[in-house]
Amino acid sequence: MTTKQLKSLDTVVIRFAGDSGDGMQIVGSEFGNTAAIVGNDLATFPDFPAEIRAPAGTLPGVSGFQVHFSANEIFTPGDQPDVLVVMNPAALKVNRGDLPDNGILIVDTDAFDARNLKKAGYEQSPLEDGSLAQFRLFAVPLTSLAEKSLRDVEGLTTKEKRRNKNIFALGMTYWLFSRPLDNTIKWLTQKYAKKPQHVEATTTALRAGYAYCDASEAFQVRYEVPPAPSQPGLYKSIQGNEALALGLVAASVKSGLPIFYGSYPITPASPVLEALAQYKNFGVITFQAEDEIAAVTSAIGASFGGRIGITASSGPGIALKGEAMGLAVMVELPLVIINVQRAGPSTGMPTKTEQSDLLQAMFGRNGDAPIPILAARSPSDCFEIGFEAVRIAIKYVVPVLVLSDGYLANGAEPWKLPHKFEDLPDIPVHFHTDPKGFEPYRRDDVTLARPWVKPGTPGLEHRIGGLEKDRLTGNVSYDTANHQHMTDVRAEKVARIVADVPDLEVFGDESGEVLVVGWGGTYGAIHSAVRRCRSDGISASQIHLRHLNPFPANLGEILGRFKKVLVPELNTGQLILLLRARFLVDAIGLNKVEGQPFKVREIVSRIQELSA
Amino acid sequence: MTTAMDGPKLTKKDFVSDQQVRWCPGCGDYAILSSVQHAFAKLGIPRHKIVIISGIGCAARFPYYVDCFGFHTIHGRAPALATGLKVSRPDLSVWVVGGDGDMLSIGGNHLLHALRRNVGIKILCINNRIYGLTKGQYSPTSPVGTVKKSTPMGSIDRPVNPISLALAAEAGFVARTVDVFGPHLQETLLRAAAHEGSVFVEVLQNCLIFNDATFSNVTDRASREDNVLYLEHQKPLLFGAGGDKGIRLNGLKPEVVRVGEGGVPESELLVHDEKDESLAYLLSRMEGDGFPTPIGTFRTQEHVSYEAAAAQQVRTAREQKGEGDLMKLIHSGDVWTVP
């Protein structure tokens, strides 16, 4: 056996790409989980088509999963891969443009037959025409090696054995980056607990891939990426949708109000429904409604009954919920509406990320119908935002809108777990029960919240509805001055939530050349870009909005301290419209709608231009 | 389940709210409102345990006029909102009131799913075959050829039969009654209230302004006996003056026959059975052609209600996993420690 070289790297981006049916999402997320256990900082980016199984071997069927893992603190899944694993010619064609010169390219040669080459539009094999010479190419017959390694496993067809090529490839990458196998073996053992032959096959294939590299002359160098320094504590890797569901449950426990979650399946919001359906022992009721409108109206009915009503969807579904959200504004009940945004308009690109529903969130209802809006900035932040949305909804007796997006929903990062129950804020709940002098719309002096009254409370029988209400009795009123008053008070009530919105903290200089203002899932890319510019000596600063309505109290003042304000958004310019309207600031947009997150370098180069 | 209360007996007056009723003079809704208030007083359920949910339309103003909890929501969505309430609060008696446009047109989807899920809500569909609040356009129950402002040459779409639809939608309790048949209406509501699971009651109603006399064959005193068939469980299908007519099955088709002297003996008549699916559907299709309009309960079926099943799953989950422990949940999975 030859002695292999071991090199240490600070940070690596690896991308797995193959057919939709090749199991790229599984190996990608497992690679990420192992990186987390090893103690690397990490960020993941699954990128897959909307079709469950597009025709095998074709370009539209290519599915990818990128993992950025590092010995330092990182904020994005990386602009481009250092290592690319491709399972067929189509995956090579789609992804090779992203791989820099001298990048590591691992290819399953078994898939490079005439049929697959033709489907991917190759006239001759790129493995043979020298067109991959700029890469460190490892051409390996993954499929047949996987099959051979399972020669002695009984109870599997040849086809089933060959399907383990993805796990074999994972084993190879574990060798390449000196990763332990045990975490993935444990996971596979649990996943296939009811199919022991699959446990044997997958774990054997994983070890075989690892052993192959160890033995192969081709692999002379392996790498290690040491753990990243982190604050002491308990961590786990979490995706945005998972974190959101946990945040909602945490708020439910803290408030003592069980969740009613009305939802209609939609990409990319469905995993929240699926997660909450696991938590029935917390009293959660999940209601898979007949449509988006029933999902939101059933949640309003639940809130009327004294639960915390929650509904979630993506842009198209939120459009359908608009009228009911207006009803919730009118009757002033707590409600949480979650929009896991995707590329639009219309059906758009369901599995691709975008932030183009901000103005829909602000204004997408008939009449003057203001709703507080919160937006998560990272996968683990979805926990905090979900929790906070419930807290505000209950405190102000008001519907609250949460914006997430496909990038946050499916991406993962290490999450420092709240240690004790007491670490989470309390959520006091007050149901009005006193019939003496009861008026359904008599408000709290500070929050302007109206009393929340559960049906079933003796002596408090009353009627509410979508018709304009008298300012105190809640009875139907067409009085002109009353409508003016009620419109004003609904706006004022949302404005007063600013008392619960923390002031923004500026990252970087408190005043200066360029301020980069973002919101939602672009936090990581903007933060990385601003750090990089600052280390290059550019005066760049960052603020990031998690509260979009009302804005933090100090936003206007901060904007005024900088010469230039740059607003990167994955839309054609929505926050910038609000900032310009509200603060008369001559902000500059950086806009992209390609269904992909920002690359750090895209933001860096715009900052450089502005500061030149 | 709602439980009877201990306390003073309620009367109709207890259910009259302080809001001025704003229906047109002579509207059939007045009679229905009065019957509902009478029936609610007899339910043995305290006022604060009763909730009326409505959508949009003339009938949907109902909640404002009944002194219990009420929610006037948005067009067509009342069954969905009521579902969320009933699942959250099975202890409440939840009623949904709406018209044919609200329930069968814009809200058709929610009606279908609330019924088939067997949510324990009592849906009253007040059918006058017209859009009243928008001033007289034809509705999904208007007969073909209905000439109204939006259909000057007559409507061309075939109407929906609310009872057939409710039966097909698997409603647990399906009945029809009439605005001016006070005692029958009240009796139907009391039976509806006692049923666990979804309830659909069609109430034939007269809109004096835009569609007067649409059900006059049923309501005219002179012709009523010949045109109305009262359905009673385990009783033969008799109607007409002194019960001189009946319904007999000829092959798979019903026919009207003379009963008694010179006619067929009662023993040959169809006997109503509320548990018989096929009979219920057959009766729901009887319209015109000399057939009477059936009034009463078409079908009842007993299945576990949606809200009971949902609550059972929560109990089962707690038995299997224990009461939810938040920190245990957050700290579960692949967790690592940074010292």
Coordinates of C-alpha atoms in Angstrom, one line a residue, chain A residues 36-37 39 183 186 230-237 246 249-250 253 260 278-291 293-294 297-298 300-302 304-305 307 323-324 327 331 333 383 414-415 417-421 424 453-467 469 475-476 478, chain B residues 17-19 22 46-51 53 56 61 63-75 77 79-89 91-92 106 109-111 113-114 116-117 119 306 310-311 313-315 317-318 321-327 329-339:
Chain A
A36 CA -21.9 18.9 11.3
I37 CA -21.0 16.0 13.6
G39 CA -17.7 20.1 14.0
N183 CA -22.8 8.6 11.7
K186 CA -26.1 4.6 12.1
S230 CA -18.0 27.7 17.9
Q231 CA -19.5 29.1 21.0
P232 CA -19.9 26.3 23.6
G233 CA -23.3 24.6 23.6
L234 CA -25.4 22.0 22.1
Y235 CA -25.9 22.0 18.3
K236 CA -27.7 20.2 15.6
S237 CA -28.0 20.6 11.9
L246 CA -40.2 23.6 16.0
V249 CA -44.4 24.2 18.7
A250 CA -42.2 26.0 21.1
V253 CA -45.9 25.2 24.6
F260 CA -54.3 24.2 14.8
Q278 CA -45.5 14.3 13.9
Y279 CA -46.1 16.5 17.0
K280 CA -49.7 15.5 17.9
N281 CA -48.5 14.6 21.4
F282 CA -48.1 18.4 21.8
G283 CA -51.8 18.7 21.1
V284 CA -51.1 19.9 17.6
I285 CA -54.0 19.4 15.2
T286 CA -53.0 19.4 11.5
F287 CA -55.8 19.8 9.1
Q288 CA -55.0 19.0 5.4
A289 CA -57.7 21.3 3.9
E290 CA -59.4 20.9 0.6
D291 CA -57.8 24.1 -0.7
I293 CA -58.9 29.1 1.3
A294 CA -60.2 26.4 3.6
T297 CA -60.3 30.0 7.1
S298 CA -60.2 26.9 9.2
I300 CA -59.3 31.6 11.6
G301 CA -62.1 29.4 13.0
A302 CA -59.6 27.7 15.3
F304 CA -61.8 32.2 17.2
G305 CA -62.2 29.0 19.3
R307 CA -56.3 27.8 19.7
E323 CA -59.6 37.6 1.2
A324 CA -59.5 35.5 4.3
L327 CA -61.1 39.0 7.3
V331 CA -62.2 40.6 13.0
L333 CA -58.0 37.5 15.8
F383 CA -37.2 28.8 14.7
P414 CA -25.8 24.2 12.5
W415 CA -28.2 25.5 15.1
L417 CA -30.0 24.9 20.6
P418 CA -31.8 26.8 23.3
H419 CA -30.5 25.2 26.4
K420 CA -33.3 25.5 28.9
F421 CA -37.0 26.0 28.7
L424 CA -37.3 31.0 25.5
V453 CA -63.1 36.0 23.9
K454 CA -63.7 32.3 23.5
P455 CA -67.1 31.1 22.5
G456 CA -68.4 29.2 25.4
T457 CA -67.7 32.0 27.8
P458 CA -71.0 32.8 29.7
G459 CA -72.5 36.2 29.3
L460 CA -70.1 37.2 26.4
E461 CA -72.2 36.2 23.5
H462 CA -71.5 38.5 20.6
R463 CA -71.1 38.6 16.8
I464 CA -68.1 39.5 14.7
G465 CA -67.7 39.5 10.9
G466 CA -66.2 41.1 7.8
L467 CA -68.5 44.1 7.7
K469 CA -67.6 47.3 12.9
N475 CA -71.9 45.7 15.6
V476 CA -72.2 46.4 11.9
Y478 CA -71.7 52.0 8.0
Chain B
S17 CA -80.4 39.7 19.6
D18 CA -80.5 43.5 20.0
Q19 CA -79.8 44.0 16.3
R22 CA -82.8 44.0 7.9
P46 CA -76.8 27.3 27.0
R47 CA -76.6 30.3 24.6
H48 CA -72.8 30.7 25.1
K49 CA -72.2 27.2 23.8
I50 CA -73.9 27.9 20.5
V51 CA -72.1 29.5 17.5
I53 CA -71.2 30.8 11.3
I56 CA -72.2 36.1 2.4
R61 CA -76.9 37.9 8.0
P63 CA -75.7 35.4 13.0
Y64 CA -76.4 39.1 13.8
Y65 CA -80.0 38.3 14.7
V66 CA -79.5 35.3 17.1
D67 CA -78.2 36.0 20.6
C68 CA -75.5 33.5 20.8
F69 CA -71.9 33.6 19.5
G70 CA -71.7 34.4 15.8
F71 CA -69.3 34.9 13.0
H72 CA -70.2 36.5 9.7
T73 CA -67.3 35.4 7.5
I74 CA -66.6 35.6 3.7
H75 CA -68.4 34.3 0.7
R77 CA -66.1 29.8 3.3
P79 CA -68.2 25.5 6.3
A80 CA -64.4 25.7 6.3
L81 CA -64.2 28.2 9.1
A82 CA -66.7 26.2 11.1
T83 CA -64.6 23.1 10.6
G84 CA -61.6 24.8 12.2
L85 CA -63.8 25.9 15.1
K86 CA -65.5 22.6 15.6
V87 CA -62.3 20.6 15.5
S88 CA -60.8 23.0 18.0
R89 CA -63.8 23.1 20.2
D91 CA -67.8 21.2 23.1
L92 CA -69.6 23.9 21.1
I106 CA -68.8 29.9 -4.5
N109 CA -66.0 22.8 -2.6
H110 CA -66.1 23.6 1.2
L111 CA -69.6 22.2 1.5
H113 CA -65.5 18.5 2.0
A114 CA -67.1 19.5 5.3
R116 CA -67.7 14.0 3.6
R117 CA -65.3 14.6 6.4
V119 CA -67.4 17.3 10.8
Y306 CA -64.0 14.2 12.3
A310 CA -58.8 14.2 15.5
A311 CA -59.0 14.3 19.3
Q313 CA -55.2 10.8 17.4
V314 CA -53.9 13.4 19.9
R315 CA -54.8 11.1 22.8
A317 CA -50.0 10.1 20.3
R318 CA -49.8 11.1 23.9
K321 CA -45.0 9.1 23.0
G322 CA -46.0 10.7 26.2
E323 CA -47.1 14.3 26.7
G324 CA -44.9 16.5 24.5
D325 CA -41.7 17.6 26.1
L326 CA -40.4 20.7 24.3
M327 CA -36.7 20.6 25.3
L329 CA -37.9 17.5 21.2
I330 CA -35.5 20.3 20.4
H331 CA -32.6 18.3 21.8
S332 CA -33.4 15.1 19.9
G333 CA -31.7 13.9 16.7
D334 CA -28.0 14.2 15.8
V335 CA -26.9 16.7 18.5
W336 CA -23.3 17.5 19.2
T337 CA -21.7 19.5 22.0
V338 CA -19.1 22.2 21.6
P339 CA -17.3 22.3 25.0

